[in-house]
Amino acid sequence: MTLFNNFRKFSNFVKPLKRTECLLVLSKRTYANGTYDYDLAVIGGGSGGLACAKEAVNQGARVAVLDYVTPSPQGTKWGLGGTCVNVGCIPKKLMHQAALLGEAIHEAVAYGWEVPSADQIKINWSALTESVQNHIKSVNWVTRVDLREKKIEYINGLGSFKDPHTLIATMKNGSKKELTAKNVVIAVGGRPHYPDIPGAKEYCISSDDIFSLSHPPGKTLVVGAGYIGLECAGFLNSLGYSATVLVRSVPLRGFDQQMATMITNEMEEKGVKFFNRCIPVSVEKLESGQLKARWLNTETKEQGEDVFDTVLLATGRYALTEQLNLAAAGVSVLSDSGKVVASTEQTNVPHIFAVGDVLEGRPELTPVAIHAGRLLARRMFAGGSQQMDYENVATTVFTPLEYGCVGLSEETATERYGADNLEVYHAFYKPTEFFIPQRNIRNCYLKAVALREAPQRVLGLHFVGPVAGEVIQGFAAAVKCGLTMEQLSNTVGIHPTVAEEFTRLNITKRSGKDPNPASCCS
């Protein structure tokens, strides 16, 4: 009887699924008649693709999302949500926060807190990664539920083109599923680049792996000094793991270099080692299990080597366009780096679009992909006309002392307008909370790059200091609205905050005056 009841329960469970399958087949529109299974198919389940899919459904479109994560060379894989949720912004910020909390425990002693054996405080790496991964899995689950509730078809398969309107989803078990769509959005993002050196893929990890690493990273070599490399080196060092960074050209290439120097100066003072103008040559695994890394100084031609527990590669990312079979769709607008060239997200094939990190020359930032995806969906299905504005996009580098910026760097502004047509206001400042624990304030610095001619429109704002992201976000809206130095100087600050320092800017580089503050309250 029990066996019969179990079979009946199973049958009742299967029947609705079968009915659903039948309804799905019957409701499919015929490609031969010029209609399609879906109004929109999105290849890629990251921030940009999901935002576009959800907005399209809000406008009445029938949507499918194809998403599949190929494991990293070290075997790391993750769920729905893309880079940001799984191996990017979210776990990075959580580990950054863990590092800040560790520093705060030591500072608490100066504020009167009695902390037993402060010198014995250490991080439990397994507990940290478990907490981070539990949060990520909860976001994965909520994302899947959200798609189901919005009736977005989620296909856990690797998408590619068969022809301009037909996609093939290769499932985990190797089976294939075909679907047709009137419109297609490419939102596949990118993955970490591995240098072509011995031992790179065999022994090294990347940002795909660090946030779920099963063992403490120990002494770590970070190859690359972009924002990913510096952020990882920063939180690893603050968590108590020795970090060394190989810098190929300049740190934070593409960012304001004066501010980048402030960042690396602060990191060096905290114990991070930097080898400038160096490229990796090889990584060898020793009998002890440790890794011997060798590198070359491209200027002096001297070679260096050391032994590490972990080698983390942060040498850039590449777009996942090669696997899409774009030629079958007729998409031919690819850059040398394999990214899609599309000024308004539309490729050379009118019904095929791209959003997010896969686009050439666009900021590789989650909020950019989300906003562009939503606007694209409105243009496709709601008669919208608003295009994505990629200018004056704010961002923050979450190094131990954060760097937030919006608008042009001083170098770019000089190239566009000429040094004689610019006025750069700058200042060092003293965060109030730094005084009692006697924290280093040498690298707390900000500047505003403006046109010299009145009313001095602000071209860029740059801030190095605590909670830089929170500071720069509000000012980003002002810059978007055409902020001038006259308006900024007439804004009354909130005291005592670090954000108010922008309202106190009055010394220009041109004047040659000392930008160090005399006091905090005058």
C-alpha positions as a printed Julia matrix, in Angstrom:
522×3 Matrix{Float64}:
  0.0    0.0     0.0
  2.82   2.36    0.87
  4.48   1.64   -2.45
  1.19   2.37   -4.26
  0.73   5.64   -2.39
  4.26   6.71   -3.22
  3.67   5.91   -6.89
  0.4    7.88   -6.85
  2.16  10.89   -5.31
  4.86  10.69   -7.96
  2.24  10.44  -10.72
  0.4   13.48   -9.4
  3.72  15.35   -9.38
  4.62  14.36  -12.94
  1.21  15.01  -14.52
  1.31  18.8   -14.08
  4.79  18.84  -15.56
  3.57  16.9   -18.59
  0.63  19.26  -19.02
  2.99  22.21  -18.78
  5.24  20.69  -21.42
  2.25  20.17  -23.75
  1.06  23.72  -23.23
  4.56  24.99  -23.95
  4.72  23.09  -27.23
  1.22  24.16  -28.28
  1.86  27.8   -27.43
  5.08  28.0   -29.4
  4.84  30.15  -32.48
  6.04  28.78  -35.79
  9.34  30.03  -37.14
  8.36  29.08  -40.69
  5.47  31.55  -40.56
  7.76  34.38  -39.53
  6.92  34.15  -35.83
  9.06  32.92  -32.99
  9.15  31.0   -29.73
 10.11  34.18  -27.87
 10.01  37.92  -28.43
 13.42  38.13  -26.77
 16.16  35.65  -25.94
 18.96  36.82  -23.67
 22.27  34.95  -23.75
 23.81  35.44  -20.33
 22.25  35.52  -16.88
 24.29  38.33  -15.38
 23.18  41.76  -14.2
 22.7   43.35  -17.63
 20.97  40.4   -19.24
 18.61  39.83  -16.31
 17.71  43.52  -16.07
 16.9   43.57  -19.78
 14.84  40.37  -19.53
 12.81  41.58  -16.55
 12.06  44.95  -18.13
 11.05  43.27  -21.38
  8.57  41.07  -19.49
  7.21  44.17  -17.75
  6.48  45.52  -21.24
  4.59  42.36  -22.22
  7.32  40.45  -24.06
  7.8   36.67  -23.9
 11.39  36.12  -22.77
 13.94  33.35  -22.35
 17.28  33.61  -20.56
 20.12  31.2   -21.39
 22.88  30.96  -18.83
 25.65  28.46  -18.21
 28.9   28.79  -16.26
 31.9   26.92  -17.61
 34.06  25.92  -14.6
 37.31  27.82  -14.1
 40.61  25.99  -14.75
 40.57  25.17  -11.03
 37.04  23.78  -11.26
 35.13  26.64   -9.64
 31.56  27.14  -10.8
 28.55  29.07   -9.55
 24.87  29.77  -10.01
 22.63  32.25  -11.78
 23.4   35.95  -11.45
 26.64  36.56  -13.33
 30.03  37.84  -12.24
 28.86  40.56   -9.85
 26.79  38.33   -7.61
 29.02  35.27   -7.65
 32.67  36.22   -8.15
 32.72  40.01   -8.34
 31.23  43.03   -6.59
 29.27  41.24   -3.87
 31.86  38.78   -2.47
 34.58  41.4    -2.99
 32.72  43.97   -0.89
 32.01  41.38    1.81
 35.68  40.43    2.09
 36.63  44.12    2.05
 34.21  44.61    4.95
 35.73  41.67    6.8
 39.14  43.3     6.43
 37.85  46.67    7.68
 36.26  45.0    10.7
 39.57  43.37   11.58
 41.29  46.76   11.5
 38.47  48.29   13.51
 38.95  45.77   16.34
 42.5   47.02   16.81
 41.39  50.67   16.62
 38.68  49.99   19.2
 41.36  49.66   21.89
 42.34  53.31   21.38
 38.69  54.26   21.85
 38.57  52.55   25.23
 37.28  49.11   24.33
 38.92  46.34   26.32
 39.79  43.72   23.73
 41.44  40.59   25.19
 44.71  39.77   23.43
 44.21  42.14   20.51
 47.5   40.94   19.04
 46.07  37.41   18.8
 43.07  38.41   16.67
 42.98  36.5    13.39
 40.56  35.61   10.64
 38.93  32.2    10.27
 39.13  31.83    6.5
 36.75  28.87    6.32
 34.11  30.69    8.35
 34.49  33.78    6.18
 34.18  31.95    2.86
 31.26  29.89    4.16
 29.36  33.04    5.16
 30.12  34.71    1.85
 29.05  31.66   -0.16
 25.87  31.22    1.86
 24.88  34.78    1.02
 25.67  34.25   -2.66
 23.59  31.06   -2.78
 20.67  32.91   -1.25
 20.92  35.53   -4.0
 21.1   32.76   -6.63
 17.9   31.26   -5.24
 16.04  34.57   -5.07
 17.07  35.3    -8.67
 15.67  31.98   -9.92
 12.44  32.48   -8.01
 12.15  35.99   -9.44
 12.48  34.67  -13.01
  9.87  32.0   -12.34
  7.42  34.5   -10.87
  7.9   36.81  -13.83
  7.37  33.84  -16.17
 10.78  34.23  -17.75
 11.96  30.92  -19.21
 15.32  30.06  -17.62
 17.43  27.65  -19.65
 20.56  26.42  -17.9
 22.48  25.87  -21.13
 25.38  27.35  -23.05
 23.86  29.51  -25.78
 25.12  29.92  -29.35
 23.68  30.93  -32.73
 22.5   28.51  -35.38
 21.23  31.35  -37.59
 20.18  34.98  -36.96
 16.97  33.98  -35.16
 17.75  30.47  -33.9
 19.74  29.66  -30.77
 21.12  26.36  -29.58
 21.38  25.73  -25.84
 23.92  23.04  -24.97
 22.88  21.53  -21.66
 25.12  20.17  -18.93
 24.5   16.56  -20.06
 25.47  17.41  -23.65
 21.92  17.45  -25.03
 20.87  20.39  -27.17
 17.75  22.5   -27.23
 16.77  24.82  -30.08
 14.68  27.95  -29.72
 13.82  30.91  -31.92
 13.57  34.55  -30.96
 12.57  37.73  -32.72
 15.25  39.68  -30.83
 18.45  38.52  -29.18
 20.55  40.27  -26.54
 24.16  39.17  -26.03
 25.04  39.64  -22.36
 27.7   36.99  -21.8
 30.19  39.22  -20.0
 33.76  38.02  -19.63
 36.14  35.78  -17.71
 39.66  36.25  -16.31
 42.54  36.18  -18.77
 45.34  33.68  -18.14
 48.82  34.68  -19.36
 50.54  32.25  -21.7
 53.21  31.08  -19.27
 54.07  27.64  -17.82
 51.94  26.8   -14.8
 49.32  29.52  -15.21
 46.23  27.36  -15.67
 47.66  24.39  -13.81
 48.5   26.08  -10.51
 47.15  29.64  -10.4
 43.77  30.92   -9.32
 41.84  34.04  -10.35
 38.98  36.14   -8.99
 36.77  33.23  -10.1
 38.28  31.14   -7.3
 39.46  33.34   -4.43
 36.05  33.93   -2.81
 35.34  30.22   -2.39
 38.91  28.98   -1.88
 38.75  25.92    0.35
 41.92  26.75    2.28
 43.53  29.94    3.58
 45.47  31.59    0.74
 48.56  32.2     2.84
 51.4   34.16    1.27
 49.97  35.37   -2.04
 51.38  36.76   -5.27
 48.87  38.91   -7.17
 49.76  39.31  -10.84
 48.23  42.53  -12.13
 47.53  45.95  -10.64
 44.13  46.83  -12.04
 41.28  47.37   -9.62
 40.65  43.63   -9.21
 44.29  42.93   -8.38
 44.61  45.82   -5.94
 41.32  45.06   -4.21
 42.29  41.41   -3.71
 45.79  42.27   -2.51
 44.3   44.86   -0.17
 41.81  42.65    1.63
 44.19  39.66    1.73
 46.88  41.76    3.39
 44.4   43.24    5.86
 43.13  39.75    6.69
 46.67  38.78    7.66
 47.93  37.11    4.49
 51.15  38.52    3.02
 50.48  40.03   -0.43
 52.87  40.92   -3.24
 51.76  42.61   -6.47
 53.41  42.45   -9.9
 52.73  45.69  -11.82
 53.2   45.38  -15.6
 52.79  49.05  -16.54
 51.03  51.37  -14.08
 48.58  50.67  -11.27
 44.91  51.32  -12.04
 45.53  52.01  -15.71
 42.73  54.22  -17.04
 42.17  55.9   -13.67
 43.65  59.19  -12.46
 47.29  58.36  -11.83
 47.83  60.78   -8.97
 45.02  59.05   -7.09
 46.35  55.62   -8.08
 49.68  56.56   -6.5
 47.88  57.52   -3.3
 46.26  54.09   -3.25
 49.48  52.14   -3.76
 51.35  54.34   -1.26
 48.74  53.5     1.36
 48.91  49.8     0.54
 52.71  49.78    0.75
 52.58  51.49    4.13
 50.21  48.73    5.27
 52.68  46.04    4.15
 51.78  45.13    0.57
 54.87  44.7    -1.62
 54.96  46.0    -5.2
 57.32  44.99   -8.01
 56.95  47.57  -10.77
 57.42  46.97  -14.5
 57.37  43.23  -13.95
 55.68  40.43  -15.87
 55.29  36.78  -14.84
 57.53  34.2   -16.51
 56.52  30.89  -14.93
 54.85  29.24  -11.97
 56.23  25.92  -10.71
 54.75  23.65   -8.07
 57.28  22.45   -5.49
 57.24  19.16   -3.59
 56.07  21.08   -0.53
 52.95  22.1    -2.44
 54.03  25.73   -2.54
 54.46  27.63   -5.78
 57.69  29.12   -7.07
 56.93  32.15   -9.24
 59.45  33.8   -11.52
 59.09  37.23  -13.1
 60.99  39.62  -15.35
 61.55  43.35  -14.94
 60.88  44.69  -18.45
 63.09  47.75  -17.91
 66.18  46.31  -16.2
 65.74  42.77  -17.65
 66.48  41.43  -14.18
 64.66  38.29  -13.1
 63.11  37.74   -9.69
 61.59  34.77   -7.95
 59.97  33.82   -4.67
 57.9   31.05   -3.14
 54.2   31.59   -2.44
 51.25  29.6    -1.16
 48.9   31.1    -3.76
 49.33  32.89   -7.07
 46.29  34.95   -8.08
 46.1   36.14  -11.68
 44.41  39.5   -12.29
 45.74  40.34  -15.74
 42.48  41.48  -17.32
 39.38  39.8   -18.71
 38.24  38.62  -22.12
 34.75  38.66  -23.61
 32.97  35.31  -24.03
 32.06  35.89  -27.68
 34.08  33.1   -29.3
 31.65  30.42  -28.09
 28.6   32.21  -29.57
 29.15  31.31  -33.24
 28.4   34.91  -34.16
 29.28  34.3   -37.8
 26.16  32.16  -38.15
 24.1   35.14  -37.04
 25.92  37.56  -39.33
 27.36  39.61  -36.46
 30.66  40.99  -37.67
 31.3   43.99  -35.44
 33.95  42.58  -33.14
 37.02  44.43  -31.88
 40.5   42.94  -31.78
 39.78  41.92  -28.18
 36.67  40.0   -29.24
 34.23  42.52  -27.81
 31.12  43.72  -29.61
 31.31  47.19  -31.15
 27.85  48.74  -30.85
 27.49  52.42  -29.99
 23.77  52.1   -29.17
 23.91  48.43  -28.1
 22.68  47.44  -31.58
 25.01  45.29  -33.69
 25.22  45.27  -37.49
 22.31  42.78  -37.39
 19.31  44.97  -36.5
 17.59  42.55  -34.13
 20.75  41.47  -32.26
 21.98  43.66  -29.4
 24.63  43.56  -26.68
 24.86  44.95  -23.15
 27.36  44.87  -20.32
 31.03  43.92  -20.22
 30.88  42.32  -23.68
 30.66  45.81  -25.24
 33.81  47.48  -26.54
 34.82  50.75  -24.89
 32.14  50.76  -22.21
 32.63  50.82  -18.42
 32.7   47.27  -17.09
 30.4   48.02  -14.19
 27.27  46.26  -12.97
 25.06  49.38  -12.66
 26.03  50.36  -16.21
 24.92  46.98  -17.56
 21.67  47.1   -15.57
 20.72  50.6   -16.72
 21.67  49.92  -20.34
 19.68  46.66  -20.29
 16.54  48.32  -18.99
 16.7   51.18  -21.47
 17.27  48.73  -24.32
 14.18  46.7   -23.34
 12.08  49.87  -23.27
 13.28  50.84  -26.73
 12.51  47.36  -28.06
  9.09  46.83  -26.49
  7.72  50.11  -25.14
  8.53  52.62  -27.86
 11.23  54.24  -25.75
 13.89  56.47  -27.26
 16.29  57.11  -24.38
 19.83  55.92  -25.03
 22.33  54.91  -22.39
 24.65  57.77  -21.4
 28.06  56.29  -20.69
 29.61  59.61  -19.64
 30.16  60.61  -16.0
 29.65  57.14  -14.55
 30.83  56.96  -10.95
 32.84  54.04   -9.59
 34.85  53.04   -6.54
 37.95  50.92   -6.04
 37.52  49.06   -2.74
 41.13  49.05   -1.62
 41.85  49.41    2.14
 41.65  53.19    1.7
 38.94  53.46   -0.95
 39.09  55.53   -4.12
 35.88  56.93   -5.58
 35.63  58.99   -8.74
 33.22  60.37  -11.31
 33.96  62.1   -14.6
 37.34  62.73  -16.18
 40.76  62.02  -14.74
 43.15  64.95  -14.68
 45.13  63.36  -17.52
 42.08  62.89  -19.77
 40.78  66.38  -19.01
 44.18  67.82  -19.94
 44.19  65.9   -23.23
 40.69  67.1   -24.13
 40.79  70.7   -22.98
 44.46  71.61  -22.46
 46.12  72.4   -19.12
 45.68  76.16  -19.56
 41.91  75.74  -19.74
 41.62  73.74  -16.53
 41.59  74.54  -12.83
 42.31  71.74  -10.41
 41.18  72.26   -6.81
 42.71  69.9    -4.28
 43.18  69.25   -0.58
 44.44  66.79    1.97
 42.07  66.25    4.88
 41.85  64.61    8.3
 38.95  62.21    8.94
 37.79  62.82   12.5
 37.65  59.1    13.29
 41.32  58.72   12.36
 42.64  60.94   15.17
 42.2   58.84   18.31
 43.73  55.61   16.88
 46.33  57.83   15.16
 45.69  56.34   11.73
 47.79  57.44    8.79
 46.21  60.45    7.05
 48.96  61.12    4.49
 46.91  59.65    1.64
 43.52  61.14    2.48
 43.19  63.42   -0.51
 40.58  64.79   -2.92
 40.43  66.98   -5.97
 38.0   68.54   -8.41
 38.98  68.95  -12.06
 37.09  71.89  -13.57
 37.09  74.19  -16.55
 38.98  77.38  -15.78
 36.4   79.69  -17.29
 33.55  80.77  -15.0
 31.32  79.27  -13.7
 33.92  76.47  -13.81
 31.93  73.38  -14.76
 33.24  70.33  -12.91
 34.68  67.69  -15.22
 35.78  65.18  -12.6
 35.73  64.55   -8.86
 38.24  62.25   -7.15
 38.31  61.12   -3.53
 40.65  58.8    -1.6
 39.5   57.95    1.89
 37.03  56.0     3.99
 33.6   55.11    2.52
 34.6   56.66   -0.82
 31.76  54.93   -2.64
 29.15  56.45   -0.34
 30.77  59.87   -0.73
 31.08  59.91   -4.5
 27.59  58.54   -5.28
 25.77  61.71   -4.25
 28.22  64.0    -6.0
 27.85  61.88   -9.16
 24.24  63.05   -9.49
 25.41  66.65   -9.17
 28.08  66.17  -11.85
 25.44  64.62  -14.12
 23.39  67.79  -13.64
 26.27  70.07  -14.67
 27.8   70.89  -11.28
 30.02  73.99  -11.17
 32.69  74.96   -8.66
 30.58  77.99   -7.79
 27.69  75.72   -6.81
 29.99  73.33   -4.97
 31.6   76.09   -2.9
 28.14  77.48   -2.05
 27.0   74.09   -0.74
 26.99  73.84    3.05
 28.68  70.66    4.23
 27.56  68.22    6.93
 30.03  68.38    9.81
 31.99  66.34   10.72
 32.0   64.12    7.63
 34.58  63.32    5.02
 32.09  64.15    2.24
 31.99  67.8     3.32
 35.62  68.18    2.23
 34.41  68.68   -1.35
 32.48  71.77   -0.23
 35.63  73.16    1.41
 37.85  72.98   -1.7
 39.4   76.4    -2.37
 43.09  75.85   -3.15
 44.15  75.26   -6.75
 47.24  73.45   -7.96
 48.02  76.5   -10.07
 48.31  78.67   -6.95
 51.09  76.56   -5.46
 49.6   76.98   -1.98
 49.81  74.24    0.66
 46.71  72.0     0.36
 47.09  70.6     3.89
 44.34  71.66    6.33
 45.13  73.95    9.24
 42.24  72.75   11.41
 39.08  70.69   11.17
 36.52  73.31   12.16
 37.48  76.52   10.38
